[in-house]
Amino acid sequence: MHGRVVIAIALVVSACGAWAPGVAGAAPSAGAPTCAGADRVPADAASAASVARVRSAIACLLDAARAERDLPALHRDARLASAAGRFAAALDINKPLTHTGRGGTTPIDRIAAAGYGGGTFTAAEALGRARGALATPAARVRIWLESKSIKKLLLSKTYRDVGVGVSVRGGMTTYVVELARSARASSKRASASSSRSPKSSRS
């Protein structure tokens, strides 16, 4: 057992084009943060550089939402990005979103296989899918934050690292966000805290 995982799905447009209630007509926030590429619709057969910009925009928007609540920015982790990217590419756009991968793998399995956490970690996974204007990073993050359960996950104090996966096929964009915190990182922080003077360690 590597750790525990929290999962959440936000399906905006299904493969058959059905709209999720209360989401399709949502308008961009007037005070939306400026993140490069946030309003661009990801294209099919996008270049590696284009995909990297989309991933960066998602992470930037998440950090902006966290900053509004005095939460720390998330550290971009290549291992989490690898796990997220592979899973985004593996998800069948003609089937409902699921956190279960091929062979019955779980988010914990995929994150551990990517080499994250040194064996023990806490993680969360968020999924989303849409096409057209609703597939932009800005729309995706906005829709996630409109869901109480997913918002709680993305704005949690628990997680410190993030990896974003993006896959575009047939005009449908699938997003996977892996959030995690290794036990090693937690123990280091605890050690640093215990080494401080009693006065500075008080809450």
Short mmCIF file of C-alpha atoms in Angstrom, two decimals:
data_model
loop_
_atom_site.label_atom_id
_atom_site.label_comp_id
_atom_site.label_asym_id
_atom_site.label_seq_id
_atom_site.Cartn_x
_atom_site.Cartn_y
_atom_site.Cartn_z
CA MET A 1 0.00 0.00 0.00
CA HIS A 2 1.60 3.22 -1.15
CA GLY A 3 -0.89 5.63 0.36
CA ARG A 4 -4.41 6.90 0.00
CA VAL A 5 -6.05 8.62 -2.90
CA VAL A 6 -8.97 11.00 -3.40
CA ILE A 7 -10.63 10.98 -6.81
CA ALA A 8 -13.04 13.23 -8.64
CA ILE A 9 -14.50 13.43 -12.13
CA ALA A 10 -15.85 16.47 -13.94
CA LEU A 11 -17.43 15.46 -17.24
CA VAL A 12 -18.50 18.55 -19.14
CA VAL A 13 -19.39 17.14 -22.54
CA SER A 14 -19.89 13.44 -23.07
CA ALA A 15 -18.85 11.62 -26.21
CA CYS A 16 -22.38 11.90 -27.54
CA GLY A 17 -22.43 15.66 -26.97
CA ALA A 18 -24.73 15.85 -23.95
CA TRP A 19 -24.16 18.88 -21.77
CA ALA A 20 -23.71 18.70 -18.03
CA PRO A 21 -26.45 20.73 -16.30
CA GLY A 22 -25.51 24.20 -15.14
CA VAL A 23 -22.11 24.13 -16.84
CA ALA A 24 -22.44 24.66 -20.58
CA GLY A 25 -23.55 28.27 -20.35
CA ALA A 26 -21.05 29.35 -17.72
CA ALA A 27 -19.28 32.57 -18.68
CA PRO A 28 -15.62 33.36 -17.98
CA SER A 29 -14.99 35.22 -14.75
CA ALA A 30 -14.30 38.93 -15.23
CA GLY A 31 -11.50 38.67 -12.71
CA ALA A 32 -9.89 35.58 -14.21
CA PRO A 33 -6.11 35.48 -13.76
CA THR A 34 -3.78 35.96 -16.72
CA CYS A 35 -2.07 32.68 -17.58
CA ALA A 36 -0.48 32.20 -21.00
CA GLY A 37 -2.60 30.00 -23.24
CA ALA A 38 -5.50 29.83 -20.79
CA ASP A 39 -8.10 30.78 -23.41
CA ARG A 40 -6.81 28.64 -26.27
CA VAL A 41 -8.64 25.52 -27.38
CA PRO A 42 -6.17 22.61 -27.53
CA ALA A 43 -5.80 21.24 -31.06
CA ASP A 44 -5.66 17.68 -32.33
CA ALA A 45 -2.13 16.43 -33.02
CA ALA A 46 -0.75 19.33 -31.01
CA SER A 47 3.01 19.65 -30.79
CA ALA A 48 4.84 18.78 -27.59
CA ALA A 49 5.42 22.49 -27.01
CA SER A 50 1.70 23.23 -27.42
CA VAL A 51 0.75 20.49 -24.97
CA ALA A 52 3.32 21.83 -22.51
CA ARG A 53 1.71 25.28 -22.72
CA VAL A 54 -1.72 23.84 -22.00
CA ARG A 55 -0.39 21.92 -19.02
CA SER A 56 1.38 25.03 -17.75
CA ALA A 57 -1.81 27.09 -18.10
CA ILE A 58 -3.78 24.59 -16.01
CA ALA A 59 -1.15 24.63 -13.26
CA CYS A 60 -0.96 28.43 -13.39
CA LEU A 61 -4.73 28.76 -13.01
CA LEU A 62 -4.76 26.32 -10.10
CA ASP A 63 -2.01 28.31 -8.39
CA ALA A 64 -3.99 31.53 -8.91
CA ALA A 65 -7.06 30.00 -7.30
CA ARG A 66 -4.97 28.77 -4.40
CA ALA A 67 -3.27 32.15 -3.99
CA GLU A 68 -6.68 33.80 -3.61
CA ARG A 69 -7.13 31.63 -0.53
CA ASP A 70 -3.60 32.14 0.81
CA LEU A 71 -2.59 28.60 -0.13
CA PRO A 72 0.92 27.80 -1.38
CA ALA A 73 1.63 27.28 -5.07
CA LEU A 74 1.97 23.70 -6.25
CA HIS A 75 5.36 22.33 -7.22
CA ARG A 76 5.43 20.95 -10.78
CA ASP A 77 6.53 17.35 -10.54
CA ALA A 78 7.71 15.54 -13.68
CA ARG A 79 6.77 12.13 -12.30
CA LEU A 80 3.20 13.20 -11.62
CA ALA A 81 3.06 14.83 -15.05
CA SER A 82 4.21 11.56 -16.60
CA ALA A 83 1.53 9.56 -14.77
CA ALA A 84 -1.14 12.12 -15.70
CA GLY A 85 -0.09 12.34 -19.33
CA ARG A 86 -0.03 8.61 -19.87
CA PHE A 87 -3.43 8.15 -18.27
CA ALA A 88 -4.96 11.02 -20.27
CA ALA A 89 -3.73 9.36 -23.47
CA ALA A 90 -5.02 5.95 -22.38
CA LEU A 91 -8.57 7.09 -21.60
CA ASP A 92 -11.03 6.16 -24.37
CA ILE A 93 -12.95 9.24 -25.54
CA ASN A 94 -15.87 7.01 -26.49
CA LYS A 95 -16.30 5.72 -22.94
CA PRO A 96 -17.18 7.47 -19.66
CA LEU A 97 -14.31 8.91 -17.67
CA THR A 98 -12.98 6.55 -15.06
CA HIS A 99 -10.15 6.49 -12.53
CA THR A 100 -9.55 2.80 -13.24
CA GLY A 101 -6.90 2.19 -15.86
CA ARG A 102 -6.00 -0.77 -18.00
CA GLY A 103 -5.55 -3.90 -15.97
CA GLY A 104 -7.47 -2.34 -13.08
CA THR A 105 -4.77 0.15 -12.14
CA THR A 106 -5.63 2.90 -9.66
CA PRO A 107 -4.24 6.44 -9.40
CA ILE A 108 -1.99 5.21 -6.58
CA ASP A 109 -0.64 2.45 -8.84
CA ARG A 110 0.10 4.85 -11.69
CA ILE A 111 1.73 7.50 -9.51
CA ALA A 112 3.88 4.91 -7.74
CA ALA A 113 4.89 3.37 -11.09
CA ALA A 114 6.10 6.80 -12.18
CA GLY A 115 8.52 6.77 -9.24
CA TYR A 116 6.87 9.38 -7.04
CA GLY A 117 7.01 9.51 -3.27
CA GLY A 118 9.61 6.91 -2.42
CA GLY A 119 6.86 4.40 -1.64
CA THR A 120 4.56 6.35 0.67
CA PHE A 121 2.40 9.29 -0.32
CA THR A 122 -1.07 10.80 -0.30
CA ALA A 123 -2.61 11.63 -3.65
CA ALA A 124 -5.68 12.91 -5.43
CA GLU A 125 -6.78 12.74 -9.04
CA ALA A 126 -9.17 14.97 -10.98
CA LEU A 127 -10.46 14.22 -14.46
CA GLY A 128 -12.24 16.40 -16.99
CA ARG A 129 -13.31 16.23 -20.61
CA ALA A 130 -14.82 18.71 -23.04
CA ARG A 131 -14.72 19.99 -26.59
CA GLY A 132 -14.77 23.41 -28.21
CA ALA A 133 -14.75 26.53 -26.06
CA LEU A 134 -15.27 24.46 -22.93
CA ALA A 135 -11.96 22.68 -23.53
CA THR A 136 -9.75 25.71 -22.83
CA PRO A 137 -7.66 25.56 -19.65
CA ALA A 138 -9.58 28.55 -18.25
CA ALA A 139 -12.95 26.87 -18.82
CA ARG A 140 -11.71 23.57 -17.44
CA VAL A 141 -10.40 25.03 -14.19
CA ARG A 142 -13.49 27.20 -13.79
CA ILE A 143 -15.76 24.17 -14.17
CA TRP A 144 -13.69 22.16 -11.70
CA LEU A 145 -13.93 24.97 -9.16
CA GLU A 146 -17.71 25.10 -9.60
CA SER A 147 -17.86 21.55 -8.24
CA LYS A 148 -17.70 21.56 -4.44
CA SER A 149 -15.99 18.17 -4.23
CA ILE A 150 -13.36 18.90 -6.88
CA LYS A 151 -12.75 22.41 -5.57
CA LYS A 152 -12.07 20.95 -2.14
CA LEU A 153 -9.53 18.60 -3.69
CA LEU A 154 -7.73 21.18 -5.84
CA LEU A 155 -7.56 23.75 -3.06
CA SER A 156 -6.55 21.35 -0.33
CA LYS A 157 -3.68 22.22 1.99
CA THR A 158 -2.67 18.57 1.94
CA TYR A 159 -1.07 18.48 -1.49
CA ARG A 160 2.20 20.14 -2.49
CA ASP A 161 3.01 18.63 -5.90
CA VAL A 162 1.09 18.58 -9.18
CA GLY A 163 1.28 16.97 -12.59
CA VAL A 164 -1.06 17.74 -15.48
CA GLY A 165 -1.87 15.44 -18.39
CA VAL A 166 -3.61 16.51 -21.62
CA SER A 167 -4.81 14.45 -24.56
CA VAL A 168 -6.71 15.74 -27.61
CA ARG A 169 -8.39 13.34 -30.00
CA GLY A 170 -11.31 13.90 -32.34
CA GLY A 171 -11.75 17.41 -31.04
CA MET A 172 -12.22 16.12 -27.49
CA THR A 173 -9.78 17.26 -24.82
CA THR A 174 -9.19 15.07 -21.78
CA TYR A 175 -7.48 16.50 -18.71
CA VAL A 176 -5.93 14.59 -15.84
CA VAL A 177 -4.53 16.32 -12.75
CA GLU A 178 -2.51 14.37 -10.21
CA LEU A 179 -1.96 16.02 -6.83
CA ALA A 180 0.26 14.44 -4.23
CA ARG A 181 2.39 14.84 -1.16
CA SER A 182 5.09 12.38 -0.22
CA ALA A 183 5.54 11.14 3.32
CA ARG A 184 9.22 12.02 2.96
CA ALA A 185 8.37 15.68 2.32
CA SER A 186 5.97 15.71 5.26
CA SER A 187 8.58 14.21 7.60
CA LYS A 188 11.16 16.78 6.49
CA ARG A 189 8.76 19.61 7.31
CA ALA A 190 7.95 18.04 10.66
CA SER A 191 11.65 17.71 11.42
CA ALA A 192 12.28 21.34 10.49
CA SER A 193 9.40 22.43 12.67
CA SER A 194 10.59 20.42 15.68
CA SER A 195 14.07 21.91 15.38
CA ARG A 196 12.78 25.44 15.85
CA SER A 197 12.61 27.21 19.18
CA PRO A 198 9.38 26.67 21.17
CA LYS A 199 8.38 30.27 20.53
CA SER A 200 8.69 30.12 16.75
CA SER A 201 6.92 26.78 16.50
CA ARG A 202 3.74 28.00 18.15
CA SER A 203 0.66 28.39 15.99
#
